[in-house]
């Protein structure tokens, strides 16, 4: 893989990959960086590259989450970084922090397929293969996640006071 | 599903508008990838390092090892004894010539000097009762 291809991949997909990895672990940046370096070492370059990257990131993140769970630090680390999932952008309809909290409250399979589909740009088939479920199951999780998010984001957050 | 529900479709669009926080430095990743691509891989560097270490340890051990003390020992070796060859009873004289050979040489020298007339006229050897003549000796018919 040429450096400019890698640079383009980092620019276009690294943020979504980090967001994807953050569902399981706190050191998402390191995991994505390692996955990208692993991709560079691959001969030949896997095709299609994006699902391959998501699979490597998922495996590493799940492994690290298991290790962190054993150390009982996973929840604390995840909550400490709750506000770092999205860039606060003025003018958007959704609040970044509220969306993060709403996503974090979803069941894992719903959150994973939403992130992979909405920000990762994967197809339902690719996301289903990542998760080890059928495409129809991935579709079902996606719809259920969206519905749950709509309910959570429409409801006023009990922790915030509106003026 | 969401494509049939306008509310969910709008929510999808709103969620997509949220940008995940960029966390990686593009230049740093490319730099690290370049470094990783030129790093020697495989077991050769480890094997080379291990052999070098082994060589150094071996050389150091040889240098620091005390010399073993010299031990003097007497070794008795049994040499097999061969039986002595009996010496000849009388020494051989290479110049000794048998008597019949001496007679022949004397006769030959006389013939060379004085011709065949020197030969004795009598029969040389008798064969089957007949005297041997010079013609018979030369196998003339």
CSV table of N, CA, C and O in Angstrom, one decimal, chain A residues 36-130:
chain,number,residue,atom,x,y,z
A,36,UNK,N,-4.0,-0.2,11.3
A,36,UNK,CA,-3.5,0.4,10.1
A,36,UNK,C,-2.1,0.0,9.8
A,36,UNK,O,-1.7,-0.3,8.6
A,37,UNK,N,-1.3,-0.1,10.8
A,37,UNK,CA,0.1,-0.6,10.6
A,37,UNK,C,0.1,-2.1,10.1
A,37,UNK,O,0.9,-2.5,9.3
A,38,UNK,N,-0.8,-2.9,10.7
A,38,UNK,CA,-1.0,-4.2,10.3
A,38,UNK,C,-1.4,-4.3,8.8
A,38,UNK,O,-0.9,-5.2,8.1
A,39,UNK,N,-2.2,-3.4,8.4
A,39,UNK,CA,-2.7,-3.4,7.1
A,39,UNK,C,-1.5,-3.1,6.1
A,39,UNK,O,-1.4,-3.7,5.0
A,40,UNK,N,-0.6,-2.2,6.5
A,40,UNK,CA,0.5,-1.9,5.7
A,40,UNK,C,1.4,-3.1,5.5
A,40,UNK,O,2.0,-3.3,4.4
A,41,UNK,N,1.5,-3.9,6.5
A,41,UNK,CA,2.4,-5.1,6.4
A,41,UNK,C,1.7,-6.2,5.6
A,41,UNK,O,2.4,-7.2,5.3
A,42,UNK,N,0.5,-6.1,5.3
A,42,UNK,CA,-0.2,-7.2,4.6
A,42,UNK,C,0.3,-7.3,3.1
A,42,UNK,O,0.3,-6.3,2.4
A,43,UNK,N,0.6,-8.5,2.7
A,43,UNK,CA,1.0,-8.8,1.3
A,43,UNK,C,0.2,-10.0,0.8
A,43,UNK,O,0.4,-11.1,1.3
A,44,UNK,N,-0.7,-9.8,-0.1
A,44,UNK,CA,-1.1,-8.5,-0.7
A,44,UNK,C,-2.1,-7.8,0.1
A,44,UNK,O,-2.6,-8.3,1.1
A,45,UNK,N,-2.4,-6.6,-0.2
A,45,UNK,CA,-3.3,-5.7,0.5
A,45,UNK,C,-4.7,-6.4,0.4
A,45,UNK,O,-5.2,-6.7,-0.7
A,46,UNK,N,-5.4,-6.6,1.6
A,46,UNK,CA,-6.7,-7.3,1.5
A,46,UNK,C,-7.7,-6.4,0.8
A,46,UNK,O,-7.7,-5.2,0.9
A,47,UNK,N,-8.6,-7.1,0.1
A,47,UNK,CA,-9.6,-6.4,-0.6
A,47,UNK,C,-11.0,-7.1,-0.3
A,47,UNK,O,-11.1,-8.3,-0.3
A,48,UNK,N,-12.0,-6.3,0.0
A,48,UNK,CA,-12.0,-4.9,0.2
A,48,UNK,C,-11.4,-4.5,1.6
A,48,UNK,O,-11.5,-5.3,2.5
A,49,UNK,N,-10.7,-3.4,1.6
A,49,UNK,CA,-9.9,-3.1,2.7
A,49,UNK,C,-10.7,-2.6,4.0
A,49,UNK,O,-10.3,-2.9,5.1
A,50,UNK,N,-11.8,-2.0,3.7
A,50,UNK,CA,-12.5,-1.4,4.9
A,50,UNK,C,-13.1,-2.5,5.8
A,50,UNK,O,-12.9,-2.4,7.0
A,51,UNK,N,-13.8,-3.5,5.3
A,51,UNK,CA,-14.3,-4.5,6.2
A,51,UNK,C,-13.2,-5.3,6.9
A,51,UNK,O,-13.3,-5.6,8.1
A,52,UNK,N,-12.1,-5.4,6.2
A,52,UNK,CA,-10.9,-6.1,6.8
A,52,UNK,C,-10.4,-5.3,8.0
A,52,UNK,O,-10.2,-5.8,9.1
A,53,UNK,N,-10.4,-3.9,7.8
A,53,UNK,CA,-9.9,-3.1,8.9
A,53,UNK,C,-10.9,-3.1,10.1
A,53,UNK,O,-10.5,-3.2,11.3
A,54,UNK,N,-12.2,-3.1,9.8
A,54,UNK,CA,-13.1,-3.1,10.9
A,54,UNK,C,-13.1,-4.4,11.7
A,54,UNK,O,-13.2,-4.5,12.9
A,55,UNK,N,-12.8,-5.5,10.9
A,55,UNK,CA,-12.7,-6.8,11.6
A,55,UNK,C,-11.5,-6.8,12.5
A,55,UNK,O,-11.5,-7.3,13.7
A,56,UNK,N,-10.3,-6.3,12.0
A,56,UNK,CA,-9.1,-6.3,12.9
A,56,UNK,C,-9.3,-5.4,14.1
A,56,UNK,O,-9.0,-5.8,15.2
A,57,UNK,N,-9.9,-4.3,13.9
A,57,UNK,CA,-10.2,-3.3,15.0
A,57,UNK,C,-11.1,-4.0,16.0
A,57,UNK,O,-10.9,-3.9,17.2
A,58,UNK,N,-12.2,-4.6,15.5
A,58,UNK,CA,-13.1,-5.2,16.4
A,58,UNK,C,-12.5,-6.3,17.3
A,58,UNK,O,-12.7,-6.4,18.5
A,59,UNK,N,-11.7,-7.2,16.6
A,59,UNK,CA,-11.1,-8.3,17.3
A,59,UNK,C,-10.1,-7.7,18.4
A,59,UNK,O,-10.2,-8.2,19.6
A,60,UNK,N,-9.4,-6.7,18.1
A,60,UNK,CA,-8.4,-6.2,19.0
A,60,UNK,C,-9.2,-5.5,20.2
A,60,UNK,O,-8.8,-5.6,21.3
A,61,UNK,N,-10.2,-4.7,19.8
A,61,UNK,CA,-10.9,-4.0,20.8
A,61,UNK,C,-11.7,-4.9,21.8
A,61,UNK,O,-11.7,-4.7,23.0
A,62,UNK,N,-12.2,-6.0,21.2
A,62,UNK,CA,-13.0,-6.9,22.1
A,62,UNK,C,-12.0,-7.6,23.0
A,62,UNK,O,-12.2,-7.8,24.2
A,63,UNK,N,-10.8,-8.0,22.5
A,63,UNK,CA,-9.8,-8.6,23.3
A,63,UNK,C,-9.3,-7.7,24.5
A,63,UNK,O,-9.2,-8.1,25.6
A,64,UNK,N,-9.1,-6.4,24.1
A,64,UNK,CA,-8.7,-5.5,25.1
A,64,UNK,C,-9.8,-5.3,26.1
A,64,UNK,O,-9.5,-5.1,27.3
A,65,UNK,N,-11.0,-5.3,25.7
A,65,UNK,CA,-12.1,-5.0,26.6
A,65,UNK,C,-12.2,-6.2,27.6
A,65,UNK,O,-12.5,-6.0,28.8
A,66,UNK,N,-12.0,-7.4,27.1
A,66,UNK,CA,-12.0,-8.6,28.0
A,66,UNK,C,-10.9,-8.4,29.1
A,66,UNK,O,-11.2,-8.7,30.3
A,67,UNK,N,-9.7,-8.0,28.6
A,67,UNK,CA,-8.6,-7.9,29.6
A,67,UNK,C,-9.0,-6.7,30.6
A,67,UNK,O,-8.7,-6.9,31.8
A,68,UNK,N,-9.5,-5.7,30.1
A,68,UNK,CA,-9.9,-4.5,31.0
A,68,UNK,C,-11.0,-4.9,31.9
A,68,UNK,O,-11.0,-4.5,33.1
A,69,UNK,N,-11.9,-5.7,31.4
A,69,UNK,CA,-13.0,-6.2,32.3
A,69,UNK,C,-12.5,-7.0,33.5
A,69,UNK,O,-12.9,-6.9,34.6
A,70,UNK,N,-11.4,-7.7,33.1
A,70,UNK,CA,-10.8,-8.5,34.2
A,70,UNK,C,-10.2,-7.6,35.2
A,70,UNK,O,-10.2,-7.9,36.4
A,71,UNK,N,-9.7,-6.5,34.8
A,71,UNK,CA,-9.1,-5.5,35.7
A,71,UNK,C,-10.2,-4.6,36.3
A,71,UNK,O,-9.8,-3.7,37.1
A,72,UNK,N,-11.4,-4.7,35.9
A,72,UNK,CA,-12.5,-3.9,36.4
A,72,UNK,C,-12.3,-2.4,36.2
A,72,UNK,O,-12.5,-1.6,37.0
A,73,UNK,N,-11.7,-2.1,35.0
A,73,UNK,CA,-11.5,-0.7,34.7
A,73,UNK,C,-12.3,-0.2,33.5
A,73,UNK,O,-12.2,0.9,33.1
A,74,UNK,N,-12.9,-1.2,32.9
A,74,UNK,CA,-13.5,-0.9,31.6
A,74,UNK,C,-14.6,0.2,31.7
A,74,UNK,O,-14.6,1.2,31.0
A,75,UNK,N,-15.5,0.0,32.7
A,75,UNK,CA,-16.6,1.0,32.8
A,75,UNK,C,-16.2,2.4,33.1
A,75,UNK,O,-16.6,3.4,32.6
A,76,UNK,N,-15.2,2.4,34.1
A,76,UNK,CA,-14.7,3.7,34.5
A,76,UNK,C,-14.0,4.5,33.3
A,76,UNK,O,-14.3,5.6,33.1
A,77,UNK,N,-13.2,3.7,32.5
A,77,UNK,CA,-12.5,4.4,31.4
A,77,UNK,C,-13.5,4.8,30.3
A,77,UNK,O,-13.4,5.9,29.8
A,78,UNK,N,-14.5,4.0,30.1
A,78,UNK,CA,-15.5,4.3,29.1
A,78,UNK,C,-16.3,5.5,29.5
A,78,UNK,O,-16.6,6.4,28.6
A,79,UNK,N,-16.7,5.6,30.7
A,79,UNK,CA,-17.5,6.7,31.1
A,79,UNK,C,-16.6,8.0,31.1
A,79,UNK,O,-17.1,9.1,30.9
A,80,UNK,N,-15.3,7.9,31.4
A,80,UNK,CA,-14.5,9.1,31.5
A,80,UNK,C,-14.3,9.7,30.1
A,80,UNK,O,-14.1,10.9,29.9
A,81,UNK,N,-14.5,8.8,29.0
A,81,UNK,CA,-14.3,9.3,27.7
A,81,UNK,C,-15.7,9.5,27.0
A,81,UNK,O,-15.7,9.5,25.7
A,82,UNK,N,-16.7,9.6,27.7
A,82,UNK,CA,-18.0,9.6,27.1
A,82,UNK,C,-18.2,10.8,26.2
A,82,UNK,O,-18.9,10.8,25.2
A,83,UNK,N,-17.6,11.9,26.5
A,83,UNK,CA,-17.9,13.1,25.8
A,83,UNK,C,-17.0,13.2,24.6
A,83,UNK,O,-17.0,14.3,23.9
A,84,UNK,N,-16.2,12.2,24.3
A,84,UNK,CA,-15.2,12.4,23.2
A,84,UNK,C,-15.6,11.6,22.0
A,84,UNK,O,-14.7,11.5,21.1
A,85,UNK,N,-16.8,11.2,21.8
A,85,UNK,CA,-17.1,10.3,20.7
A,85,UNK,C,-17.3,11.2,19.4
A,85,UNK,O,-16.9,10.8,18.3
A,86,UNK,N,-17.9,12.4,19.6
A,86,UNK,CA,-18.2,13.2,18.4
A,86,UNK,C,-17.7,14.6,18.6
A,86,UNK,O,-17.5,15.1,19.7
A,87,UNK,N,-17.5,15.2,17.5
A,87,UNK,CA,-17.0,16.6,17.5
A,87,UNK,C,-18.3,17.5,17.7
A,87,UNK,O,-19.2,17.4,16.9
A,88,UNK,N,-18.3,18.3,18.8
A,88,UNK,CA,-19.5,19.2,18.9
A,88,UNK,C,-19.5,20.2,17.7
A,88,UNK,O,-18.5,21.0,17.5
A,89,UNK,N,-20.6,20.1,17.0
A,89,UNK,CA,-20.7,21.0,15.8
A,89,UNK,C,-21.9,21.9,15.9
A,89,UNK,O,-23.0,21.4,16.0
A,90,UNK,N,-21.7,23.2,16.0
A,90,UNK,CA,-22.8,24.1,16.1
A,90,UNK,C,-23.6,24.0,14.8
A,90,UNK,O,-23.1,23.9,13.7
A,91,UNK,N,-25.0,24.2,15.0
A,91,UNK,CA,-25.8,24.1,13.8
A,91,UNK,C,-26.4,22.8,13.5
A,91,UNK,O,-27.4,22.7,12.7
A,92,UNK,N,-25.9,21.7,14.1
A,92,UNK,CA,-26.4,20.4,13.9
A,92,UNK,C,-27.6,20.2,14.8
A,92,UNK,O,-27.7,20.8,15.9
A,93,UNK,N,-28.5,19.3,14.3
A,93,UNK,CA,-29.8,19.1,15.1
A,93,UNK,C,-29.5,18.4,16.4
A,93,UNK,O,-30.2,18.7,17.4
A,94,UNK,N,-28.6,17.5,16.3
A,94,UNK,CA,-28.3,16.7,17.5
A,94,UNK,C,-27.1,17.2,18.3
A,94,UNK,O,-26.2,17.7,17.7
A,95,UNK,N,-27.3,17.1,19.6
A,95,UNK,CA,-26.2,17.5,20.5
A,95,UNK,C,-25.2,16.3,20.5
A,95,UNK,O,-25.6,15.1,20.7
A,96,UNK,N,-23.9,16.6,20.4
A,96,UNK,CA,-22.9,15.5,20.3
A,96,UNK,C,-22.9,14.7,21.6
A,96,UNK,O,-22.8,13.4,21.6
A,97,UNK,N,-22.9,15.4,22.7
A,97,UNK,CA,-22.8,14.7,24.0
A,97,UNK,C,-24.1,13.8,24.2
A,97,UNK,O,-24.0,12.7,24.7
A,98,UNK,N,-25.3,14.4,23.9
A,98,UNK,CA,-26.5,13.6,24.1
A,98,UNK,C,-26.5,12.4,23.1
A,98,UNK,O,-27.0,11.3,23.6
A,99,UNK,N,-26.1,12.6,21.9
A,99,UNK,CA,-26.0,11.4,21.0
A,99,UNK,C,-25.1,10.4,21.5
A,99,UNK,O,-25.4,9.2,21.4
A,100,UNK,N,-23.9,10.8,22.1
A,100,UNK,CA,-23.0,9.8,22.7
A,100,UNK,C,-23.7,9.0,23.8
A,100,UNK,O,-23.5,7.8,23.8
A,101,UNK,N,-24.3,9.8,24.7
A,101,UNK,CA,-25.0,9.1,25.8
A,101,UNK,C,-26.0,8.1,25.3
A,101,UNK,O,-26.2,7.0,25.8
A,102,UNK,N,-26.8,8.6,24.3
A,102,UNK,CA,-27.9,7.7,23.8
A,102,UNK,C,-27.3,6.5,23.2
A,102,UNK,O,-27.8,5.4,23.4
A,103,UNK,N,-26.2,6.6,22.4
A,103,UNK,CA,-25.6,5.5,21.8
A,103,UNK,C,-25.1,4.5,22.9
A,103,UNK,O,-25.2,3.3,22.7
A,104,UNK,N,-24.5,5.1,23.9
A,104,UNK,CA,-23.9,4.2,24.9
A,104,UNK,C,-24.9,3.4,25.7
A,104,UNK,O,-24.6,2.4,26.2
A,105,UNK,N,-26.1,4.0,25.7
A,105,UNK,CA,-27.2,3.2,26.4
A,105,UNK,C,-27.8,2.1,25.6
A,105,UNK,O,-28.6,1.4,26.1
A,106,UNK,N,-27.4,2.0,24.3
A,106,UNK,CA,-28.0,0.9,23.5
A,106,UNK,C,-27.4,-0.4,23.8
A,106,UNK,O,-26.2,-0.5,24.2
A,107,UNK,N,-28.1,-1.5,23.5
A,107,UNK,CA,-27.4,-2.8,23.6
A,107,UNK,C,-26.3,-2.9,22.6
A,107,UNK,O,-26.3,-2.2,21.6
A,108,UNK,N,-25.3,-3.7,22.9
A,108,UNK,CA,-24.1,-3.7,22.1
A,108,UNK,C,-24.3,-4.0,20.6
A,108,UNK,O,-23.7,-3.3,19.8
A,109,UNK,N,-25.2,-5.0,20.3
A,109,UNK,CA,-25.3,-5.3,18.9
A,109,UNK,C,-26.0,-4.2,18.1
A,109,UNK,O,-25.7,-4.0,17.0
A,110,UNK,N,-26.9,-3.4,18.8
A,110,UNK,CA,-27.6,-2.3,18.1
A,110,UNK,C,-26.6,-1.2,17.9
A,110,UNK,O,-26.5,-0.6,16.8
A,111,UNK,N,-25.8,-0.9,18.9
A,111,UNK,CA,-24.8,0.2,18.8
A,111,UNK,C,-23.8,-0.2,17.7
A,111,UNK,O,-23.4,0.7,16.9
A,112,UNK,N,-23.4,-1.4,17.7
A,112,UNK,CA,-22.3,-1.8,16.8
A,112,UNK,C,-22.8,-1.6,15.3
A,112,UNK,O,-22.1,-1.1,14.5
A,113,UNK,N,-24.0,-2.1,15.0
A,113,UNK,CA,-24.4,-2.0,13.6
A,113,UNK,C,-24.7,-0.6,13.3
A,113,UNK,O,-24.5,-0.2,12.1
A,114,UNK,N,-25.1,0.2,14.2
A,114,UNK,CA,-25.4,1.6,13.9
A,114,UNK,C,-24.1,2.3,13.5
A,114,UNK,O,-24.0,3.1,12.6
A,115,UNK,N,-23.1,2.1,14.4
A,115,UNK,CA,-21.8,2.8,14.1
A,115,UNK,C,-21.2,2.3,12.8
A,115,UNK,O,-20.7,3.1,12.0
A,116,UNK,N,-21.2,1.0,12.6
A,116,UNK,CA,-20.6,0.4,11.4
A,116,UNK,C,-21.3,0.9,10.2
A,116,UNK,O,-20.7,1.2,9.1
A,117,UNK,N,-22.6,1.1,10.3
A,117,UNK,CA,-23.4,1.5,9.1
A,117,UNK,C,-23.4,3.0,8.9
A,117,UNK,O,-23.1,3.5,7.8
A,118,UNK,N,-23.6,3.8,9.9
A,118,UNK,CA,-23.8,5.2,9.8
A,118,UNK,C,-22.5,5.9,9.6
A,118,UNK,O,-22.3,6.8,8.7
A,119,UNK,N,-21.5,5.6,10.4
A,119,UNK,CA,-20.2,6.3,10.3
A,119,UNK,C,-19.1,5.5,9.6
A,119,UNK,O,-18.2,6.1,9.0
A,120,UNK,N,-19.2,4.2,9.7
A,120,UNK,CA,-18.2,3.4,9.0
A,120,UNK,C,-18.5,3.2,7.5
A,120,UNK,O,-17.6,2.9,6.7
A,121,UNK,N,-19.8,3.4,7.1
A,121,UNK,CA,-20.2,3.2,5.7
A,121,UNK,C,-20.2,1.8,5.2
A,121,UNK,O,-20.2,1.5,4.0
A,122,UNK,N,-20.3,0.8,6.1
A,122,UNK,CA,-20.4,-0.6,5.7
A,122,UNK,C,-21.8,-0.9,5.3
A,122,UNK,O,-22.7,-0.3,5.8
A,123,UNK,N,-21.9,-1.9,4.5
A,123,UNK,CA,-23.2,-2.4,4.1
A,123,UNK,C,-23.7,-3.3,5.2
A,123,UNK,O,-23.0,-3.7,6.1
A,124,UNK,N,-25.0,-3.6,5.1
A,124,UNK,CA,-25.6,-4.5,6.1
A,124,UNK,C,-24.9,-5.9,6.1
A,124,UNK,O,-24.7,-6.5,7.1
A,125,UNK,N,-24.6,-6.3,4.9
A,125,UNK,CA,-23.9,-7.6,4.8
A,125,UNK,C,-22.5,-7.6,5.4
A,125,UNK,O,-22.1,-8.5,6.1
A,126,UNK,N,-21.8,-6.5,5.2
A,126,UNK,CA,-20.5,-6.4,5.8
A,126,UNK,C,-20.6,-6.3,7.3
A,126,UNK,O,-19.8,-6.9,8.0
A,127,UNK,N,-21.5,-5.5,7.8
A,127,UNK,CA,-21.7,-5.4,9.2
A,127,UNK,C,-22.1,-6.7,9.9
A,127,UNK,O,-21.6,-7.1,10.9
A,128,UNK,N,-23.0,-7.4,9.2
A,128,UNK,CA,-23.4,-8.7,9.7
A,128,UNK,C,-22.3,-9.7,9.8
A,128,UNK,O,-22.2,-10.4,10.7
A,129,UNK,N,-21.4,-9.7,8.8
A,129,UNK,CA,-20.3,-10.6,8.8
A,129,UNK,C,-19.3,-10.2,9.9
A,129,UNK,O,-18.8,-11.1,10.6
A,130,UNK,N,-19.2,-8.9,10.2
A,130,UNK,CA,-18.3,-8.5,11.3
A,130,UNK,C,-18.9,-9.1,12.6
A,130,UNK,O,-18.2,-9.5,13.5
